[in-house]
Structure formats: C-alpha cells, structure tokens
C-alpha cells in the first residue's frame, strides 16, 4: 500500500537516503526542509500544520541535536500537531547515550501515535559528508579523545532500517539501537581512511580544551561549540555507547556495513580526493 510519508531533514544525511528509498518503493514522499514548499523550519511552528497536512507517517530528525535547549518543547509541539492532523506513525532519529535525547524519545513514545525510536551511534558519513570531512581533505586530523571507541554506523544501513520500520509491521513502541559491527577510535578511523585512499593522513591527539579553542579561533558559533563539547564528553567518552548491538541485523536480516567497506567505497567515489587533486 502506498503511503504519504513526511521526511523531516529530507535533504540531510539520513533523510535524503530514506526519501530516495521510499520514493523508489512508490510511496508519496514530502521532504521536510526549509527550502521545500511548504517549508518546514523548526524555528517557525506556524508553518508545521501545512507540512503535516495529509501525512500518514513522519520520520523526524531534529536540528541540530535533541540535546540542545528547546528540543523537548519543539518535539512536544510537533507531536501535538501530528496528532491533530491524524498522523498514524512516527519514527524519531535519536542519539545513543544522550540523557536529553531520551526525554525527547519519551515524549514521542507517549504521544498517542504509534512510534518507534531509532537511536544511532555516530555515522560513518561524518567523515565524508559532515564535520570530520575537512580535516581528512587537509591530510591532518587533530581530535580529542583519540582512543575513545565508537561503533560507527553507516547512514545507508540506518536508512534501510528506517524504511523497514516505516513500511513494516511490529515496530510500535520499540527503541532500536543501531551500530556498526566494530568499535573504532579516531586514530583507527584515520588509519582506515589512509589505507583506503592510499593517502598519507597524520593523526594528532589533542585535548578537548585545545579542540574547543581551535573551534573558537575558526569563529564557530558558541552554541555549536557547546554541542561539540557535549558530544565529545557525554556521547563519545561514555562507556555505555561503546557497545556493538545486533539491532540492524534484527530489523534487516543482514549484517551492518563495516567501516573498511565504507572507506573503500567512499575512496572510490573521489570524495576524499579534493585536496590531492589541487
Ligand atoms: N551525525 C551523527 O553521527 C549522528 C548520530 C546520531 C544521531 N544524529 C542525529 O541526527 C540528526 C541529524 O540528522 P541527519 O544527520 O540525517 O541530518 P543532517 O545531515 O544534519 O542534515 C540537516 C537536515 O536538517 C535540515 N535542517 C537544518 N536546519 C533546519 C531547521 N532549522 N529547520 C528544519 N530543518 C532544518 C536540513 O534541511 P535544509 O537545510 O534543507 O532546511 C537537512 O535536511 C540530529 O538530530 C543528530 O543529533 C546524528
């Protein structure tokens, strides 16, 4: 049965992939984005009813992170509008090991709408489409918590799992913890990318205060600096997050992608060549 599905953050790392997969299956997908018509902006709730009109299911990604002040109120307000508009299913993308995000998860699970939480560990694509791409291109990766390990998950696996939840049965009320198959430190990630690209990448371990100071010198906004500091301390260094789960296999019946395969495919795509080509 073809469904009307709203993908919030539908131009982002996970949403773009989910929207493409749902569209390929013949579902009617509305992209939630500030540039779409009707436009969706977390800072302009007055526009939300028009975006949710006629939608049966919603994939929710919050920006920039469910841990930031104001997220709980925004998620509660969105679920109210979704209920008023007759939405039948919500799938929330959440972060592993974030206390504030867990409060948002409870708001969604208690919304009265069938809901599923996808709690993800850090994405492989942070190194190819997001904040860790630039250092890779520059050839020097200077990061704190050099040896803290994370079970990086691939955004394509996450998207497959989200699509399975949005289009399948029996996922209501569940909290899935999505991870990749292997724990890796920043030092190890850098070595894997160096091997896949054949480039020389230097890894420099630094302290968190040094990293924060570097972001300040680049003129990054204070709220983003706060978030990065939070993610490095509460999420990356949290032993609860340093666990590989079997939830991707449970949902999809296949193993998640290993970082080495992601690195090989991404190297072949040329994304990591930019500086070498200059
Ligand atoms: N990166 C990770 O490792 C990781 C791990 C676990 C969980 N998460 C969570 O994943 C979520 C982000 O998902 P993602 O990585 O798929 O997205 P993303 O790549 O960060 O993309 C951002 C998306 O959000 C939209 N957006 C930005 N500002 C917006 C605003 N003010 N109002 C409405 N939409 C806005 C953008 O659309 P337009 O610019 O077109 O408006 C775009 O579609 C966050 O909640 C994050 O905490 C991330």
CSV table of C-alpha atoms and ligand atoms in Angstrom, one decimal:
chain,number,residue,atom,x,y,z
A,1,UNK,CA,0.0,0.0,0.0
A,2,UNK,CA,1.4,3.4,-1.0
A,3,UNK,CA,1.6,5.9,1.9
A,4,UNK,CA,2.0,9.6,2.4
A,5,UNK,CA,5.3,10.0,4.3
A,6,UNK,CA,6.9,13.2,5.5
A,7,UNK,CA,10.7,13.0,5.9
A,8,UNK,CA,11.9,15.8,8.1
A,9,UNK,CA,15.5,16.7,7.4
A,10,UNK,CA,14.8,15.1,4.0
A,11,UNK,CA,17.8,16.8,2.4
A,12,UNK,CA,20.2,15.6,5.1
A,13,UNK,CA,22.5,12.6,5.6
A,14,UNK,CA,19.8,10.1,6.7
A,15,UNK,CA,16.6,11.8,5.4
A,16,UNK,CA,17.9,12.1,1.8
A,17,UNK,CA,18.6,8.4,1.6
A,18,UNK,CA,15.3,7.5,3.3
A,19,UNK,CA,13.3,9.8,0.9
A,20,UNK,CA,15.0,8.2,-2.1
A,21,UNK,CA,14.3,4.6,-0.9
A,22,UNK,CA,10.7,5.3,-0.1
A,23,UNK,CA,10.2,7.1,-3.4
A,24,UNK,CA,11.7,4.1,-5.2
A,25,UNK,CA,9.1,1.9,-3.5
A,26,UNK,CA,6.3,4.1,-4.9
A,27,UNK,CA,5.4,6.0,-1.7
A,28,UNK,CA,4.4,9.6,-1.8
A,29,UNK,CA,7.2,11.4,0.0
A,30,UNK,CA,7.1,15.0,1.2
A,31,UNK,CA,10.6,16.5,2.0
A,32,UNK,CA,10.7,18.5,5.3
A,33,UNK,CA,13.2,21.2,4.6
A,34,UNK,CA,13.5,25.0,4.9
A,35,UNK,CA,13.8,25.1,1.1
A,36,UNK,CA,10.8,22.9,0.4
A,37,UNK,CA,7.2,24.0,-0.4
A,38,UNK,CA,5.5,24.1,2.0
A,39,UNK,CA,8.6,25.0,4.0
A,40,UNK,CA,9.5,23.3,7.3
A,41,UNK,CA,11.6,25.2,9.9
A,42,UNK,CA,12.0,24.1,13.5
A,43,UNK,CA,12.1,27.8,14.4
A,44,UNK,CA,8.7,28.5,12.7
A,45,UNK,CA,6.0,26.3,14.2
A,46,UNK,CA,3.3,28.3,12.5
A,47,UNK,CA,4.3,26.5,9.2
A,48,UNK,CA,4.1,23.0,10.6
A,49,UNK,CA,0.3,22.3,10.1
A,50,UNK,CA,0.6,22.9,6.4
A,51,UNK,CA,3.6,20.5,6.2
A,52,UNK,CA,1.9,17.8,8.2
A,53,UNK,CA,-1.4,18.1,6.3
A,54,UNK,CA,-2.4,14.7,4.7
A,55,UNK,CA,0.7,12.9,6.0
A,56,UNK,CA,0.2,9.4,7.4
A,57,UNK,CA,3.8,8.8,8.7
A,58,UNK,CA,6.6,11.0,9.7
A,59,UNK,CA,10.4,10.4,10.0
A,60,UNK,CA,11.7,13.0,12.5
A,61,UNK,CA,15.3,14.3,12.6
A,62,UNK,CA,15.8,17.3,14.9
A,63,UNK,CA,18.3,20.0,14.2
A,64,UNK,CA,21.0,20.4,15.4
A,65,UNK,CA,20.6,17.7,18.1
A,66,UNK,CA,18.0,16.5,20.6
A,67,UNK,CA,20.3,17.5,23.4
A,68,UNK,CA,20.1,21.3,22.8
A,69,UNK,CA,17.9,23.5,24.9
A,70,UNK,CA,14.4,23.9,23.4
A,71,UNK,CA,14.4,20.4,21.7
A,72,UNK,CA,11.9,18.9,24.2
A,73,UNK,CA,9.4,21.7,23.7
A,74,UNK,CA,9.7,21.6,19.9
A,75,UNK,CA,9.3,17.8,19.8
A,76,UNK,CA,6.3,18.0,22.1
A,77,UNK,CA,4.7,20.7,19.9
A,78,UNK,CA,5.4,18.7,16.7
A,79,UNK,CA,3.7,15.6,18.2
A,80,UNK,CA,0.6,17.7,19.1
A,81,UNK,CA,0.3,19.0,15.5
A,82,UNK,CA,0.9,15.5,14.2
A,83,UNK,CA,-2.0,14.1,16.4
A,84,UNK,CA,-4.3,16.9,15.3
A,85,UNK,CA,-3.5,16.1,11.7
A,86,UNK,CA,-4.2,12.4,12.1
A,87,UNK,CA,-0.6,11.1,11.6
A,88,UNK,CA,-0.6,7.3,12.3
A,89,UNK,CA,3.1,6.6,12.8
A,90,UNK,CA,6.2,8.5,14.0
A,91,UNK,CA,9.9,7.4,13.7
A,92,UNK,CA,12.3,9.5,15.7
A,93,UNK,CA,16.1,9.6,15.0
A,94,UNK,CA,17.8,9.9,18.3
A,95,UNK,CA,21.4,9.8,19.6
A,96,UNK,CA,22.8,6.9,21.7
A,97,UNK,CA,23.6,7.8,25.3
A,98,UNK,CA,22.2,11.3,25.4
A,99,UNK,CA,20.0,11.9,28.5
A,100,UNK,CA,18.3,14.9,27.0
A,101,UNK,CA,17.5,12.9,23.8
A,102,UNK,CA,16.0,10.2,25.9
A,103,UNK,CA,13.5,12.7,27.3
A,104,UNK,CA,12.5,13.6,23.7
A,105,UNK,CA,12.1,9.9,22.9
A,106,UNK,CA,9.7,9.5,25.9
A,107,UNK,CA,7.6,12.5,24.5
A,108,UNK,CA,7.3,10.8,21.1
A,109,UNK,CA,6.6,7.3,22.6
A,110,UNK,CA,3.9,8.9,24.8
A,111,UNK,CA,2.3,10.9,22.1
A,112,UNK,CA,-0.6,8.6,21.5
A,113,UNK,CA,0.7,7.9,17.9
A,114,UNK,CA,2.4,4.6,17.1
A,115,UNK,CA,6.0,5.4,17.5
A,116,UNK,CA,9.5,3.9,17.1
A,117,UNK,CA,12.8,5.3,18.2
A,118,UNK,CA,16.0,4.8,16.2
A,119,UNK,CA,18.9,5.5,18.5
A,120,UNK,CA,22.0,5.7,16.4
A,121,UNK,CA,25.7,5.8,17.2
A,122,UNK,CA,27.9,8.2,15.2
A,123,UNK,CA,27.7,7.9,11.5
A,124,UNK,CA,30.5,6.8,9.1
A,125,UNK,CA,29.3,9.7,6.9
A,126,UNK,CA,30.5,12.2,9.5
A,127,UNK,CA,33.9,11.6,7.8
A,128,UNK,CA,32.6,12.1,4.2
A,129,UNK,CA,29.6,14.4,4.4
A,130,UNK,CA,30.0,16.3,7.6
A,131,UNK,CA,32.2,17.9,10.2
A,132,UNK,CA,35.1,15.5,10.0
A,133,UNK,CA,35.5,15.7,6.2
A,134,UNK,CA,37.5,18.9,6.1
A,135,UNK,CA,40.4,17.5,8.3
A,136,UNK,CA,40.6,14.4,6.1
A,137,UNK,CA,40.8,16.6,3.0
A,138,UNK,CA,43.6,18.7,4.6
A,139,UNK,CA,45.5,15.5,5.5
A,140,UNK,CA,45.8,16.4,9.2
A,141,UNK,CA,43.2,15.0,11.7
A,142,UNK,CA,43.6,16.7,15.1
A,143,UNK,CA,41.0,15.4,17.5
A,144,UNK,CA,40.5,14.9,21.2
A,145,UNK,CA,39.5,11.6,22.8
A,146,UNK,CA,41.9,9.9,20.3
A,147,UNK,CA,41.4,6.4,21.7
A,148,UNK,CA,37.8,6.5,22.7
A,149,UNK,CA,36.0,4.0,20.6
A,150,UNK,CA,32.6,4.2,18.9
A,151,UNK,CA,30.6,1.6,16.9
A,152,UNK,CA,30.2,3.8,13.8
A,153,UNK,CA,27.0,3.1,11.9
A,154,UNK,CA,26.5,3.6,8.1
A,155,UNK,CA,23.8,6.1,7.1
A,156,UNK,CA,22.8,3.7,4.3
A,157,UNK,CA,22.1,0.9,6.9
A,158,UNK,CA,20.3,3.4,9.1
A,159,UNK,CA,18.1,4.5,6.1
A,160,UNK,CA,17.3,0.8,5.2
A,161,UNK,CA,16.3,0.2,8.8
A,162,UNK,CA,14.2,3.4,9.0
A,163,UNK,CA,12.4,2.4,5.7
A,164,UNK,CA,11.8,-1.1,7.1
A,165,UNK,CA,10.2,0.4,10.2
A,166,UNK,CA,8.2,3.0,8.3
A,167,UNK,CA,6.8,0.4,5.9
A,168,UNK,CA,6.7,-2.8,8.0
A,169,UNK,CA,4.7,-4.1,11.0
A,170,UNK,CA,5.5,-4.8,14.6
A,171,UNK,CA,7.9,-1.9,15.4
A,172,UNK,CA,5.5,0.2,17.5
A,173,UNK,CA,6.9,1.2,20.9
A,174,UNK,CA,10.3,-0.2,20.2
A,175,UNK,CA,13.7,1.5,20.8
A,176,UNK,CA,16.3,0.3,18.4
A,177,UNK,CA,20.0,0.9,19.0
A,178,UNK,CA,21.8,1.0,15.6
A,179,UNK,CA,25.5,0.5,15.5
A,180,UNK,CA,28.0,-0.8,13.0
A,181,UNK,CA,29.8,-4.2,13.6
A,182,UNK,CA,33.1,-2.8,15.1
A,183,UNK,CA,34.3,-0.3,17.7
A,184,UNK,CA,36.9,2.2,16.3
A,185,UNK,CA,38.8,5.1,17.7
A,186,UNK,CA,39.6,8.3,15.8
A,187,UNK,CA,43.1,7.1,15.4
A,188,UNK,CA,41.9,3.8,13.9
A,189,UNK,CA,39.4,5.6,11.6
A,190,UNK,CA,42.1,7.8,10.3
A,191,UNK,CA,44.3,4.8,9.6
A,192,UNK,CA,41.4,3.0,7.8
A,193,UNK,CA,40.8,6.1,5.6
A,194,UNK,CA,44.5,6.4,4.8
A,195,UNK,CA,44.7,2.8,3.8
A,196,UNK,CA,41.6,3.0,1.6
A,197,UNK,CA,42.7,6.2,-0.2
A,198,UNK,CA,46.4,5.5,-0.3
A,199,UNK,CA,46.9,9.0,1.1
A,200,UNK,CA,49.2,10.0,4.0
A,201,UNK,CA,47.0,11.2,6.8
A,202,UNK,CA,48.5,12.5,10.0
A,203,UNK,CA,46.6,11.9,13.2
A,204,UNK,CA,47.4,14.4,16.1
A,205,UNK,CA,45.8,13.7,19.5
A,206,UNK,CA,44.8,16.9,21.2
A,207,UNK,CA,43.0,17.8,24.4
A,208,UNK,CA,39.3,18.8,24.5
A,209,UNK,CA,40.2,22.4,25.6
A,210,UNK,CA,42.6,22.6,22.6
A,211,UNK,CA,39.9,21.4,20.3
A,212,UNK,CA,37.4,23.9,21.7
A,213,UNK,CA,39.9,26.7,21.4
A,214,UNK,CA,40.5,25.8,17.8
A,215,UNK,CA,36.8,26.0,17.0
A,216,UNK,CA,36.6,29.4,18.7
A,217,UNK,CA,39.5,30.6,16.6
A,218,UNK,CA,37.7,29.5,13.4
A,219,UNK,CA,34.8,31.7,14.6
A,220,UNK,CA,32.3,28.8,15.0
A,221,UNK,CA,29.1,29.9,16.9
A,222,UNK,CA,29.1,29.3,20.7
A,223,UNK,CA,26.1,27.0,20.6
A,224,UNK,CA,27.8,24.7,18.1
A,225,UNK,CA,31.0,24.7,20.2
A,226,UNK,CA,28.8,23.8,23.2
A,227,UNK,CA,27.2,20.9,21.2
A,228,UNK,CA,30.6,19.5,20.0
A,229,UNK,CA,32.0,19.6,23.5
A,230,UNK,CA,28.8,17.8,24.8
A,231,UNK,CA,29.1,15.2,22.1
A,232,UNK,CA,32.8,14.5,22.8
A,233,UNK,CA,32.2,14.2,26.6
A,234,UNK,CA,28.7,12.8,27.1
A,235,UNK,CA,28.5,10.6,23.9
A,236,UNK,CA,31.9,9.6,22.7
A,237,UNK,CA,33.6,9.1,26.1
A,238,UNK,CA,30.5,7.3,27.6
A,239,UNK,CA,31.3,3.6,28.1
A,240,UNK,CA,27.5,2.8,27.6
A,241,UNK,CA,28.0,3.9,24.0
A,242,UNK,CA,31.0,1.7,23.3
A,243,UNK,CA,28.9,-1.4,22.6
A,244,UNK,CA,28.0,-3.2,19.3
A,245,UNK,CA,24.4,-4.2,19.0
A,246,UNK,CA,22.6,-6.6,16.7
A,247,UNK,CA,19.6,-4.4,16.0
A,248,UNK,CA,20.4,-3.7,12.3
A,249,UNK,CA,20.5,-7.5,11.7
A,250,UNK,CA,17.3,-7.9,13.8
A,251,UNK,CA,15.5,-5.4,11.5
A,252,UNK,CA,17.1,-6.1,8.2
A,253,UNK,CA,18.1,-9.8,8.5
A,254,UNK,CA,21.6,-8.9,7.3
A,255,UNK,CA,24.9,-7.6,8.9
A,256,UNK,CA,25.6,-3.9,9.0
A,257,UNK,CA,28.4,-2.4,6.8
A,258,UNK,CA,31.9,-2.5,8.2
A,259,UNK,CA,33.8,0.8,8.3
A,260,UNK,CA,36.5,-0.7,6.0
A,261,UNK,CA,33.9,-1.3,3.3
A,262,UNK,CA,32.5,2.3,3.7
A,263,UNK,CA,36.1,3.6,3.4
A,264,UNK,CA,36.8,1.6,0.3
A,265,UNK,CA,33.6,2.7,-1.4
A,266,UNK,CA,34.0,6.4,-0.4
A,267,UNK,CA,37.6,6.4,-1.5
A,268,UNK,CA,36.5,5.1,-4.9
A,269,UNK,CA,33.8,7.8,-5.2
A,270,UNK,CA,36.5,10.5,-5.1
A,271,UNK,CA,35.0,12.4,-2.1
A,272,UNK,CA,38.4,12.2,-0.3
A,273,UNK,CA,40.5,13.3,-3.3
A,274,UNK,CA,39.7,17.0,-3.3
A,275,UNK,CA,43.0,18.3,-1.8
A,276,UNK,CA,45.2,15.7,-3.5
A,277,UNK,CA,43.8,17.0,-6.9
A,278,UNK,CA,44.6,20.6,-6.1
B,1,LIG,N1,25.9,12.6,12.8
B,1,LIG,C1,25.8,11.7,13.7
B,1,LIG,O1,26.8,10.9,13.9
B,1,LIG,C2,24.5,11.4,14.4
B,1,LIG,C3,24.4,10.3,15.2
B,1,LIG,C4,23.2,10.0,15.9
B,1,LIG,C5,22.2,10.9,15.8
B,1,LIG,N2,22.3,12.0,15.0
B,1,LIG,C6,21.2,13.0,14.9
B,1,LIG,O2,20.8,13.1,13.5
B,1,LIG,C7,20.1,14.3,13.4
B,1,LIG,C8,20.5,14.9,12.1
B,1,LIG,O3,20.2,14.0,11.0
B,1,LIG,P1,21.0,14.0,9.7
B,1,LIG,O4,22.4,13.7,10.0
B,1,LIG,O5,20.3,13.0,8.8
B,1,LIG,O6,20.8,15.4,9.1
B,1,LIG,P2,21.9,16.4,8.6
B,1,LIG,O7,22.8,15.8,7.6
B,1,LIG,O8,22.5,17.1,9.8
B,1,LIG,O9,21.0,17.4,7.7
B,1,LIG,C9,20.4,18.5,8.2
B,1,LIG,C10,18.9,18.4,7.7
B,1,LIG,O10,18.2,19.2,8.6
B,1,LIG,C11,17.5,20.2,7.9
B,1,LIG,N3,17.5,21.5,8.7
B,1,LIG,C12,18.6,22.2,9.2
B,1,LIG,N4,18.2,23.2,10.0
B,1,LIG,C13,16.8,23.1,10.0
B,1,LIG,C14,15.8,23.9,10.6
B,1,LIG,N5,16.1,25.0,11.4
B,1,LIG,N6,14.5,23.5,10.5
B,1,LIG,C15,14.2,22.5,9.7
B,1,LIG,N7,15.1,21.7,9.1
B,1,LIG,C16,16.4,22.0,9.2
B,1,LIG,C17,18.3,20.4,6.6
B,1,LIG,O11,17.4,20.9,5.6
B,1,LIG,P3,17.5,22.3,4.9
B,1,LIG,O12,18.9,22.8,5.2
B,1,LIG,O13,17.2,21.9,3.5
B,1,LIG,O14,16.4,23.1,5.6
B,1,LIG,C18,18.7,19.0,6.4
B,1,LIG,O15,17.7,18.3,5.7
B,1,LIG,C19,20.4,15.2,14.6
B,1,LIG,O16,19.3,15.2,15.4
B,1,LIG,C20,21.5,14.4,15.2
B,1,LIG,O17,21.6,14.6,16.6
B,1,LIG,C21,23.4,12.3,14.3
